[in-house]
Coordinates of C-alpha atoms in Angstrom, one line a residue:
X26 CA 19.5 -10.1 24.6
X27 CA 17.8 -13.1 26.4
X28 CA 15.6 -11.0 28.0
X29 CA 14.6 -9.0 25.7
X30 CA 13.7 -12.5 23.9
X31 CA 11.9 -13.4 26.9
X32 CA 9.9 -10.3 27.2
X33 CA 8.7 -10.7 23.7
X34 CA 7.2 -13.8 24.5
X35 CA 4.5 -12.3 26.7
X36 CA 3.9 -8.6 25.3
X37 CA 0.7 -7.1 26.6
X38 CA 0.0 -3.6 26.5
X39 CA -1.3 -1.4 29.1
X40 CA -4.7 -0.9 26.6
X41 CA -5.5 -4.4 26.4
X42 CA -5.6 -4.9 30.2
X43 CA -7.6 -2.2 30.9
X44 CA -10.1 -2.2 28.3
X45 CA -10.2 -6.3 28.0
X46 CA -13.1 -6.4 30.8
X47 CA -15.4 -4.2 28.7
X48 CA -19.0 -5.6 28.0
X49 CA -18.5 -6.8 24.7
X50 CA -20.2 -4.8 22.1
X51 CA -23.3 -6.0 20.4
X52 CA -22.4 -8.4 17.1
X53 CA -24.2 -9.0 14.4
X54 CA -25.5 -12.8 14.3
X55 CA -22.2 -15.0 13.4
X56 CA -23.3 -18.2 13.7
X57 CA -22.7 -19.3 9.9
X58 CA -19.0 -17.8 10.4
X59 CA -16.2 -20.1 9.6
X60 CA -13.5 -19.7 11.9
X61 CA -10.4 -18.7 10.6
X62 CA -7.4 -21.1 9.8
X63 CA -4.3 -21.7 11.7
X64 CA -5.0 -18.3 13.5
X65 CA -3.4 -19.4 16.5
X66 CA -2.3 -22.3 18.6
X67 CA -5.5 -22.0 21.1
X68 CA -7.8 -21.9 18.2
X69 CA -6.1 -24.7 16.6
X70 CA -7.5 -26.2 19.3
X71 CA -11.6 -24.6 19.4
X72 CA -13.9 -26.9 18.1
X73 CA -14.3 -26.2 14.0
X74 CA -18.1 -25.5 15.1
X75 CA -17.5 -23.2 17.1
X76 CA -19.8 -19.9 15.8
X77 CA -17.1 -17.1 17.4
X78 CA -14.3 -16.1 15.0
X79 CA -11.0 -17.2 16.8
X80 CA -8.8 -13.6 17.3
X81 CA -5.6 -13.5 16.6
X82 CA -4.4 -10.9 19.1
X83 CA -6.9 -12.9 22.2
X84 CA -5.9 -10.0 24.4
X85 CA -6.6 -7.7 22.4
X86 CA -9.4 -4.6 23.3
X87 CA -13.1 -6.0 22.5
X88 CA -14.2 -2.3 21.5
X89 CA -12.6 1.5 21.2
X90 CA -12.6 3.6 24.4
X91 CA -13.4 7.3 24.0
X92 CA -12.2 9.2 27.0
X93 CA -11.7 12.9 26.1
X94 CA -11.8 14.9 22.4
X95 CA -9.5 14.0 20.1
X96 CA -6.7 15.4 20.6
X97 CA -7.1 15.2 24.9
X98 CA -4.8 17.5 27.2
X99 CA -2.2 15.6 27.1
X100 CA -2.2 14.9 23.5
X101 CA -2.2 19.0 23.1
X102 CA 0.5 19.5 25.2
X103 CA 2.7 16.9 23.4
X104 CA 1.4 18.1 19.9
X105 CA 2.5 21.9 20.9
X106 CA 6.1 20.8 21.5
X107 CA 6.6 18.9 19.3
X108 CA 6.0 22.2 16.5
X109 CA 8.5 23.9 18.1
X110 CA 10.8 21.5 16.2
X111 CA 8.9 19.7 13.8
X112 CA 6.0 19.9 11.3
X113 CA 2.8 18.7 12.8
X114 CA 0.4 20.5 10.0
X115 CA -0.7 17.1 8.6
X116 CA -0.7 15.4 12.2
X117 CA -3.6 13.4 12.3
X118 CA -3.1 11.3 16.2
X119 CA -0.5 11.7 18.1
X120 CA -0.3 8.2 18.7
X121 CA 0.8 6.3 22.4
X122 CA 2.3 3.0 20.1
X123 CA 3.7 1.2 23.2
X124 CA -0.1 1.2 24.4
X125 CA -1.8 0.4 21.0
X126 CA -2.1 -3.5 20.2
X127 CA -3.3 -5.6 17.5
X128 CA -6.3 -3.4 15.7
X129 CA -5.9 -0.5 17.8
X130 CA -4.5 2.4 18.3
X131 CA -4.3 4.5 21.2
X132 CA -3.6 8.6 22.2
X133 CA -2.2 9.9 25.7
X134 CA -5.2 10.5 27.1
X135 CA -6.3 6.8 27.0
X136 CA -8.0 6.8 23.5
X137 CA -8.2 3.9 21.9
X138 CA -9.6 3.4 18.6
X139 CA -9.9 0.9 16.0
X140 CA -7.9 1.6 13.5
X141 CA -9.4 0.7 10.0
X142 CA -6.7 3.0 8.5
X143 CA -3.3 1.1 9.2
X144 CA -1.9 4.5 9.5
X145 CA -1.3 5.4 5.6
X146 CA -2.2 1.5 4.6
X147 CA 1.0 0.7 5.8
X148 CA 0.9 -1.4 9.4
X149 CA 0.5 -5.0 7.9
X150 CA 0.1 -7.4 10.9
X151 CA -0.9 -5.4 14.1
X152 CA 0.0 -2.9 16.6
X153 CA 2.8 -4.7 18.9
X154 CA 2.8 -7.6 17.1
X155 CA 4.5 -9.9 19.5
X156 CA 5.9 -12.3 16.6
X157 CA 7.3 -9.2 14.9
X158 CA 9.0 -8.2 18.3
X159 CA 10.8 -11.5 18.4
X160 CA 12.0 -10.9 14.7
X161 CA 13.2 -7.2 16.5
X162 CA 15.3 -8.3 18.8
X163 CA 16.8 -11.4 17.2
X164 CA 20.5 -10.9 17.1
X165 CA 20.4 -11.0 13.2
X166 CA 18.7 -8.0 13.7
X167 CA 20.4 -6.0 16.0
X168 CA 23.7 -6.9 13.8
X169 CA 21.9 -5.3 10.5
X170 CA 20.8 -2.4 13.1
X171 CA 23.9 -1.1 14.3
X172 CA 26.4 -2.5 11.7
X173 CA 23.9 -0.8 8.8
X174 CA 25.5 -1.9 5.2
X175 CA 26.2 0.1 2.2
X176 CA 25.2 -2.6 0.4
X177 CA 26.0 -1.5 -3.3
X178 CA 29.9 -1.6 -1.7
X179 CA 30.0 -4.1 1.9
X180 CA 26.6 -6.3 1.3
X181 CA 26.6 -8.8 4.4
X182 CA 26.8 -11.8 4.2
X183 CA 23.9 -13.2 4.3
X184 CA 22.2 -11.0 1.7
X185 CA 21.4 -13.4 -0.4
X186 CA 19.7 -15.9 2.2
X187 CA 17.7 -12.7 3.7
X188 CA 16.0 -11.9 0.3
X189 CA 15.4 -15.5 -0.7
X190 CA 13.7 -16.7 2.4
X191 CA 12.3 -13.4 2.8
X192 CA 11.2 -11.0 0.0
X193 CA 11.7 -13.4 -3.2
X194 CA 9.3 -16.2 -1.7
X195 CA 6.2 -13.9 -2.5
X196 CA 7.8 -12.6 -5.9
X197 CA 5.1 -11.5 -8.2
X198 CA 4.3 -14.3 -10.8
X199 CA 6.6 -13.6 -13.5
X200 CA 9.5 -12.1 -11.3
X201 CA 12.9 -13.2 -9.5
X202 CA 15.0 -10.6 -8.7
X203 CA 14.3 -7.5 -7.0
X204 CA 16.2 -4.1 -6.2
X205 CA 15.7 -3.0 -2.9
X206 CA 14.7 0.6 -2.0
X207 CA 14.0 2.9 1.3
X208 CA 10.6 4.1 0.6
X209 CA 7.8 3.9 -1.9
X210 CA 8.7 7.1 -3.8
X211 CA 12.4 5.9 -3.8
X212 CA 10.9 2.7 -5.5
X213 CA 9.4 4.1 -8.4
X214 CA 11.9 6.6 -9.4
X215 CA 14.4 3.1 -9.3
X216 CA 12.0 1.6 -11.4
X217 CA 12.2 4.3 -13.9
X218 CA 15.4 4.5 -14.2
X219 CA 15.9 1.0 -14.7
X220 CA 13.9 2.0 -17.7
X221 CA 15.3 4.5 -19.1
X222 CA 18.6 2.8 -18.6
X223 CA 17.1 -0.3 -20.9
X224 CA 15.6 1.5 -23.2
X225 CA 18.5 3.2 -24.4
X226 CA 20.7 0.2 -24.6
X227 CA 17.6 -1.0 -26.8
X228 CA 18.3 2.1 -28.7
X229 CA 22.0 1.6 -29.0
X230 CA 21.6 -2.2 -30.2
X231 CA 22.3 -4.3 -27.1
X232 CA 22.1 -4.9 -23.7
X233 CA 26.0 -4.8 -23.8
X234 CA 26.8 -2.0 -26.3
X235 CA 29.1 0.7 -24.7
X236 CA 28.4 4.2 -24.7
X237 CA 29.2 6.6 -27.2
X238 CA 31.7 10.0 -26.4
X239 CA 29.1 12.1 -27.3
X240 CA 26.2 10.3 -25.0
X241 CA 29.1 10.9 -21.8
X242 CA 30.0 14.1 -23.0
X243 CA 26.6 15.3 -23.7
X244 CA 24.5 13.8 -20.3
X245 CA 27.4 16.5 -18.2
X246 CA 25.1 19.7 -20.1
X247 CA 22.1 17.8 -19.5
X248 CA 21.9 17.4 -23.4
X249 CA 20.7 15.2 -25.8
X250 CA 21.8 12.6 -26.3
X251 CA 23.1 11.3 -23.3
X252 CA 19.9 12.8 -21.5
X253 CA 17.4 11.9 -24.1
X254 CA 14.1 13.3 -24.6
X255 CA 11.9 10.1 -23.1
X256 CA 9.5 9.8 -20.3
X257 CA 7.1 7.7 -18.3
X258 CA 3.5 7.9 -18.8
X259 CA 1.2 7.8 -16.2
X260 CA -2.7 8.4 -15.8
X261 CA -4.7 11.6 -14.4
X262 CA -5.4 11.2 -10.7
X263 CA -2.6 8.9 -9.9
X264 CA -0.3 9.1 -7.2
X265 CA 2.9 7.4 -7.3
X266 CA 5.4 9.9 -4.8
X267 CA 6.5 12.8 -4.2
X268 CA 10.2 12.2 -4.5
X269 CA 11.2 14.7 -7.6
X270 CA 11.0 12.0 -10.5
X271 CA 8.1 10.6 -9.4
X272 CA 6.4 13.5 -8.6
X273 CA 6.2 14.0 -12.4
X274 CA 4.0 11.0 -12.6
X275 CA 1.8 12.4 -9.3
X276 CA -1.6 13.9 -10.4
X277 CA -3.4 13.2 -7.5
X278 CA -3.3 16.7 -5.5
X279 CA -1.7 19.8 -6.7
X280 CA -0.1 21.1 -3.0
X281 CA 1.9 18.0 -3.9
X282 CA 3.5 19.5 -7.1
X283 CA 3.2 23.6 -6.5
X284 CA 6.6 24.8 -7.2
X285 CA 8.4 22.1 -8.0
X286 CA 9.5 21.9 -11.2
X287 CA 8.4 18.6 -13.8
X288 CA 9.2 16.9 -16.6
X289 CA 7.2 17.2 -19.7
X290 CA 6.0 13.7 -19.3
X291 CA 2.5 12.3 -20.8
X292 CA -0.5 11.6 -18.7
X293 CA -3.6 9.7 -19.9
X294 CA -7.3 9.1 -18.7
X295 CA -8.0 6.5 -16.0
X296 CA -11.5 5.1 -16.6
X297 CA -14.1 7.2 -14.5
X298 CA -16.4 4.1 -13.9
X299 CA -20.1 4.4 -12.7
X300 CA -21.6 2.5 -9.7
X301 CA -23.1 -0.2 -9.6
X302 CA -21.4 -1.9 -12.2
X303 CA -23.6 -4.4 -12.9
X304 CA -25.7 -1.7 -13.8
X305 CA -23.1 -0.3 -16.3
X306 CA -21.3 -2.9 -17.9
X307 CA -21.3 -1.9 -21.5
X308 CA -21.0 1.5 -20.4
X309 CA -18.0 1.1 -18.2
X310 CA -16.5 -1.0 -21.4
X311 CA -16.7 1.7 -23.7
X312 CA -15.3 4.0 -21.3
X313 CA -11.9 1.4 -20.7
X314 CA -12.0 1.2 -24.4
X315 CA -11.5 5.0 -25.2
X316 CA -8.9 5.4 -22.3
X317 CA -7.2 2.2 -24.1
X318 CA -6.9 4.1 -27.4
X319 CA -5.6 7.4 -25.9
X320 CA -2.9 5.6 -23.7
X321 CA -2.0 4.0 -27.5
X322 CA -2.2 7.7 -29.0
X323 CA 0.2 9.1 -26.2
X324 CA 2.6 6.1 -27.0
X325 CA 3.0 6.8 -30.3
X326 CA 2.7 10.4 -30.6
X327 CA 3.6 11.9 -27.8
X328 CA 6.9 14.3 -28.7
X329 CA 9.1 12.2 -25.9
X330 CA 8.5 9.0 -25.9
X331 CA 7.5 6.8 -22.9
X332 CA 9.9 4.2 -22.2
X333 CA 7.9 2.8 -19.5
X334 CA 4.0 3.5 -18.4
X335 CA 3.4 3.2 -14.7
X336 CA -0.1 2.1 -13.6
X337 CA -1.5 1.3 -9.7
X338 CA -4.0 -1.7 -9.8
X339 CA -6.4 1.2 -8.1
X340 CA -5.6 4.3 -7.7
X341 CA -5.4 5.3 -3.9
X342 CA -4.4 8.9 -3.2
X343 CA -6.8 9.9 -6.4
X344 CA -9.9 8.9 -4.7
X345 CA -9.9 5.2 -4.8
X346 CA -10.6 4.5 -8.6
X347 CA -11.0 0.9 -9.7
X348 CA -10.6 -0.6 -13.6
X349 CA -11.4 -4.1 -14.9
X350 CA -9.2 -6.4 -15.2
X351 CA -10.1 -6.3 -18.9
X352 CA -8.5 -2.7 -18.8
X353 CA -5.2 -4.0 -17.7
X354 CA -4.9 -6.7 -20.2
X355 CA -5.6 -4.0 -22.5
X356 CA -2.6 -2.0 -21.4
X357 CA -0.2 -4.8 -21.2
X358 CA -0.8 -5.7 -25.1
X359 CA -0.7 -1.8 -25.7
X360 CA 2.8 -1.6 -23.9
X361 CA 3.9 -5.2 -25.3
X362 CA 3.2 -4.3 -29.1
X363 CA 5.3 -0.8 -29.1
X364 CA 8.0 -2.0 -26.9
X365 CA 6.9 0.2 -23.7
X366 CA 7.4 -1.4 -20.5
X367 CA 4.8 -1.9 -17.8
X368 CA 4.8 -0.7 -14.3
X369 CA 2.8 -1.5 -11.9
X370 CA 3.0 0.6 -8.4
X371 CA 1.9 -2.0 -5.8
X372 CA 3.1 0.6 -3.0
X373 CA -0.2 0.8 -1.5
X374 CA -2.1 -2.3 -2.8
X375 CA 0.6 -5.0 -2.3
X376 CA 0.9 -7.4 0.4
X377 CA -2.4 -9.1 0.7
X378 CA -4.1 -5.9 1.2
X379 CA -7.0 -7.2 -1.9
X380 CA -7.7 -10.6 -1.1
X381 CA -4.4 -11.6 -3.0
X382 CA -0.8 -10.6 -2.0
X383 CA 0.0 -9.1 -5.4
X384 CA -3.6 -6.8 -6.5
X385 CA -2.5 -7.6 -10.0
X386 CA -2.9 -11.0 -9.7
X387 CA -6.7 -10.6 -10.0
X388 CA -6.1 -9.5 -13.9
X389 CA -5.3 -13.1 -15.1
X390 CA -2.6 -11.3 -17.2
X391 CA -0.4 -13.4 -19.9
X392 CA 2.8 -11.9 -19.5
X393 CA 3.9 -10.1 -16.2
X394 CA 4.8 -6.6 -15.6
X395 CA 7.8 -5.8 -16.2
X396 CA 8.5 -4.2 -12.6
X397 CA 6.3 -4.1 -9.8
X398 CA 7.0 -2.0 -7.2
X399 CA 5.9 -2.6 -3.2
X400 CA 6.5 -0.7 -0.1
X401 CA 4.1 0.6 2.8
X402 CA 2.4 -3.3 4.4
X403 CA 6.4 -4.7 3.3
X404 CA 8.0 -2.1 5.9
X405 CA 10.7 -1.7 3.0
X406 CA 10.6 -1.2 -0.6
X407 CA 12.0 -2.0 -4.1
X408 CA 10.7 -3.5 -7.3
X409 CA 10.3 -6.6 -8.5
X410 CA 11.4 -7.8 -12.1
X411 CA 12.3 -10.9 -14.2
X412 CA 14.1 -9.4 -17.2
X413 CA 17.8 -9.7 -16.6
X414 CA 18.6 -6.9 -19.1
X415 CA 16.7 -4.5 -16.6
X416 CA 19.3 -4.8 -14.7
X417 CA 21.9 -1.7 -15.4
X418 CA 24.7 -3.1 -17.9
X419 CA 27.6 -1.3 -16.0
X420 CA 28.0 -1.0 -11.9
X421 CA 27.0 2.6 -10.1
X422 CA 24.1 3.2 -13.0
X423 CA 21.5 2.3 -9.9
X424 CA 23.6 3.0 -7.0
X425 CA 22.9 5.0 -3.8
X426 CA 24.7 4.8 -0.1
X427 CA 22.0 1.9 1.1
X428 CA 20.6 0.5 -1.5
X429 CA 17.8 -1.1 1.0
X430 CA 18.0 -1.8 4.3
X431 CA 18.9 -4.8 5.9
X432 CA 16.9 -4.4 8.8
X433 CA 13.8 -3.6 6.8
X434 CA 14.5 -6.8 5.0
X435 CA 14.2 -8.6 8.1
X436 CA 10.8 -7.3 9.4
X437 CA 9.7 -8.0 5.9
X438 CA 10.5 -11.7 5.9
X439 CA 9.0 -11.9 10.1
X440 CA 5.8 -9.9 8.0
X441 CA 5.9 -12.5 5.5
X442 CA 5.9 -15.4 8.1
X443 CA 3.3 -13.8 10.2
X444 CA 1.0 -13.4 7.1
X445 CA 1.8 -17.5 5.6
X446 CA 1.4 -18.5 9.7
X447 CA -2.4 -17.2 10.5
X448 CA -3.3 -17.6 6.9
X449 CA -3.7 -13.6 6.2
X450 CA -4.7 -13.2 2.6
X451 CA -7.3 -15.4 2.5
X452 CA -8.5 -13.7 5.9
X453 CA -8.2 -10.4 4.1
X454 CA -10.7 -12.1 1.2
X455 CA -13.3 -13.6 3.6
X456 CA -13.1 -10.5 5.7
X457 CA -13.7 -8.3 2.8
X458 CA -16.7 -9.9 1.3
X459 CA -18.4 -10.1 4.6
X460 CA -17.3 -6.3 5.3
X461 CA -18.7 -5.2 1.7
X462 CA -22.0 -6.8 1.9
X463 CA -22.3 -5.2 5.5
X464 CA -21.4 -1.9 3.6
X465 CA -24.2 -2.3 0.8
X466 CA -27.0 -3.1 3.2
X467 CA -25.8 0.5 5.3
X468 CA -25.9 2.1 1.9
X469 CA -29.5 0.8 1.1
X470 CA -30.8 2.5 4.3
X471 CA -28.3 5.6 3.8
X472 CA -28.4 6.2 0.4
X473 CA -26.9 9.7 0.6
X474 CA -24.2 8.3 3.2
X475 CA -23.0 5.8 0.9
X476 CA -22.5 6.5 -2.6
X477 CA -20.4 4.6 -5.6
X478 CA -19.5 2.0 -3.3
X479 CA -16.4 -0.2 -5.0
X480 CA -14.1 -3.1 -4.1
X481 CA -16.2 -5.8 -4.0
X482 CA -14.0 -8.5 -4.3
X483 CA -11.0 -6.8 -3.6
X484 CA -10.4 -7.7 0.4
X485 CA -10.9 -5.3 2.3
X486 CA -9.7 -2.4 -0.3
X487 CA -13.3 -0.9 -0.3
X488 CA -14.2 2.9 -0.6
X489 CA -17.2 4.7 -1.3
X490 CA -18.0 8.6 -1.7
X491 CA -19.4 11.1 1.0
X492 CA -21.4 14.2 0.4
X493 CA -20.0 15.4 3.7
X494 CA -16.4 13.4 3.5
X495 CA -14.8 15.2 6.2
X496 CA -17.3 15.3 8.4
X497 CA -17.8 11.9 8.7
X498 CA -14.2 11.3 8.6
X499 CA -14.0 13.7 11.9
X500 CA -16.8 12.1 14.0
X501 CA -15.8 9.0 13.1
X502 CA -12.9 9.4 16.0
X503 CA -15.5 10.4 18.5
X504 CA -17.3 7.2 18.1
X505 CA -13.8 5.1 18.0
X506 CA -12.4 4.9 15.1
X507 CA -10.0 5.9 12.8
X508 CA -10.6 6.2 9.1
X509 CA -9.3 7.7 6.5
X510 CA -10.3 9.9 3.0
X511 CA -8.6 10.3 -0.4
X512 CA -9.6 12.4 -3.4
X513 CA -12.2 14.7 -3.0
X514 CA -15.1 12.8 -1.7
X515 CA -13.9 9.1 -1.0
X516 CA -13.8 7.5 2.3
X517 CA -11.7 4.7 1.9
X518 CA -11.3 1.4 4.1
X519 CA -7.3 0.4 4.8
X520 CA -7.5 -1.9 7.8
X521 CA -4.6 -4.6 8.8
X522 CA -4.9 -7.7 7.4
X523 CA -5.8 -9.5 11.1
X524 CA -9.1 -7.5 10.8
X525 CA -11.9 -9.5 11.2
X526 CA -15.7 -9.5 10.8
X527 CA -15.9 -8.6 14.7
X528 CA -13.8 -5.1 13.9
X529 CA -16.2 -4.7 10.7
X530 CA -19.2 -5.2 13.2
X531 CA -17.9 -2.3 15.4
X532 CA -17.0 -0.4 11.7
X533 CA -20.2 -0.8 10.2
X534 CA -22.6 0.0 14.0
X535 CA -19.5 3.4 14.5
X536 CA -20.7 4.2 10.6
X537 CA -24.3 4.1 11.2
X538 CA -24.0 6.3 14.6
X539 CA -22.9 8.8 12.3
X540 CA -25.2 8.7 9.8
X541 CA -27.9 8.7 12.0
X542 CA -26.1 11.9 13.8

């Protein structure tokens, strides 16, 4: 154990030493920059003048390094075995990750690219993240490893301490308790069962009110009424798993949902804004307003009832669709006046990701959600909530083997110091406005590049349609970098929250390379 403590101290991958020489690549003039706060103990040190940003990986590569195609021979090679035993259809890199450091990501064939795609939005802090390897190999983590709890029955002992010092510090406003999960999909389907659950104890007259015969009879036939007729609302073009609960909410991409059966659940319109929204303001209010009043209709007509509507602050997988935050203070009063509760799926957006840890703190809202749920940047998942009574009335009603995982737990909270240590969110704000502006001067000279650009003031959660979407997205790795697409036209922007305006320089001079091409 000591020395793998000692070896954490001075991780430096193979990438970083080879491609650290490099001529730097041309920047953009920086000399107004700020550098960034508390990034690291040298640039505590750098004179505040200083016009260079301060990195927070310093050895990390100054630029992507294209070698061969993507995928290389020795990529190919690895990518045909590995079918012989597992599915590699959807394999987008098959990815060297003891050579791929801070921003980038590297191949087999000495690839390295800058990664402005975190994978699936879901690498929070870096590649090798040296502070993340001491968490790793700390002996509280190697006991969680190998001694893995069934929590719901053994919990260890320090439970407790692990969640408050770790996940409940950055507690949604509004929550204090939180159910832990193993995966984003997991989460949600927790979330609406917690639901259901409450709901019918509304229904019955209390949070304590036992059950009837007929409701435990009934719920072994899959009857009414111990399986009711309710269900969870959710909007076109959302995504929130595809888990078999969840998927019932998914209606992002129909090879997600082909043959699976679903639940005859409700589905409303998500507002189809129009760019630029200055532009469109009364336009883009009328348009919240109608999806308002049909999310309303559905909740009072629909033939089973919703007992909970589940809402993303922007819906990813759909194509990167944005609302007001006057549209989600519209749903909240909607769910509040007919006793519907509200969640929101902070799987993707969470963790900093929008300029604020939580995306739905940029909605000002009166009362909180009742659950959010997180996973992907945490490295675990659950859902957050405040209401005790959302927690089941009897043991075993949410209850699996796990129940969470320690271990995750505890990469979470090293995540959550990492982030509080170099002062991420805000990074992830400045970052983003500079990146954005960057983007709308591109789209001025590339006007049929770079349509409906969105997420101003939303970090660095920006996205923008392409006439030619996969084209781009595939050159885009022959010029060093790897992006990523959702819906049918978006390109969408999901770098790590250490990115800084030197990675959007390289971005924004790889996007015009291909524009030009």
């Amino acid at each position: 154990m000591a020395s793998l403590l000692r070896s954490a101290t001075r991780v430096q991958p193979t990438i970083s030493r080879a491609i650290r020489t490099q001529a730097p690549m041309a920047r953009r003039s920086m000399a107004s920059q700020t550098p960034p706060r508390n990034a690291t103990a040298a640039a505590a040190q750098a004179p505040m003048a200083e016009a260079i940003e301060q990195p927070f990986f310093p050895d990390e590569p100054v630029g992507p390094m294209i070698r061969t195609a993507i995928p290389g021979p020795e990529s190919k090679k690895a990518i045909a075995e590995l079918d012989k035993i597992f599915e590699t259809r959807s394999l987008n890199m098959m990815t060297n990750y003891q050579n791929s450091y801070g921003n980038y990501i590297a191949d087999l064939d000495g690839n390295v690219l800058l990664d402005v795609y975190a994978q699936i939005a879901s690498i929070p802090v870096g590649y090798s993240n040296p502070s993340l390897l001491l968490a790793a190999t700390s002996p509280d983590m190697v006991s969680a490893l190998i001694n893995r709890p069934a929590m719901g029955n053994f919990p260890q002992h320090d439970w407790a301490s692990i969640l408050e010092t770790g996940m409940l510090r950055v507690a949604p406003p509004g929550t204090d308790k939180v159910f832990t999960a193993l995966a984003g999909s997991d989460a949600n389907e927790l979330a609406y069962k917690a639901a259901f659950m409450w709901k019918r104890q509304q229904q019955r007259g209390s949070y304590d009110a036992d059950f009837a015969a007929e409701d435990i009879s009934s719920s072994m036939n899959n009857q009414k009424p111990g399986s009711p007729d309710m269900s969870i609302l959710s909007f076109k073009t959302a995504f929130h798993g595809r888990l078999f609960g969840s998927l019932s909410t998914t209606r992002s991409k129909p090879i997600h949902k082909l043959d699976i059966p679903a639940f005859d659940w409700p589905q409303a319109s998500f507002p189809a804004l129009k760019y630029p929204l200055e532009q469109h303001a009364e336009e883009n209010a009328r348009e919240e307003q109608k999806c308002l009043e049909e999310v309303e209709h559905l909740i009072t007509t629909y033939h089973n009832p919703p007992a909970a509507l589940v809402v993303e602050p922007i819906q990813s997988e759909g194509g990167d669709n944005h609302a007001s935050p006057a549209f989600f203070q519209g749903l909240r009063e909607v769910t509040r006046k007919h006793g519907v509760l509200m969640i929101v799926d902070e799987v993707q957006t969470g963790v900093g990701a929008t300029g604020k840890f939580w995306a739905h703190e940029h909605w000002n809202l009166k009362d909180a959600p009742d659950m959010v749920t997180f996973s992907k940047k945490a490295q675990t998942a659950g859902y957050y909530f405040g209401n005790s009574e959302l927690r089941p009335n009897k043991p075993y009603r949410q209850f699996n083997t796990w129940m969470g995982d320690p271990a995750r737990a505890l990469l979470f909270r090293a995540i959550i110091q990492e982030i509080e240590r170099l002062n991420l969110v805000q990074n992830t704000a400045e970052t983003g406005e500079y990146l954005y502006n960057n983007l709308e001067s591109l789209g001025k000279r590339y006007p049929k590049e770079i349509q409906n650009l969105r997420g101003k003031g939303q970090g660095t959660f920006i996205a923008w349609d392409s006439p030619r979407r996969d084209e781009v997205l595939k050159k885009a790795k022959g010029v060093g970098i790897n992006i990523g697409g959702s819906g049918e036209r978006a390109v969408r922007l999901r770098p790590m929250l250490i990115f800084q305006r030197k990675h959007a320089d390289i971005l924004i001079d790889g996007l015009e390379k291909i524009f030009k091409s």
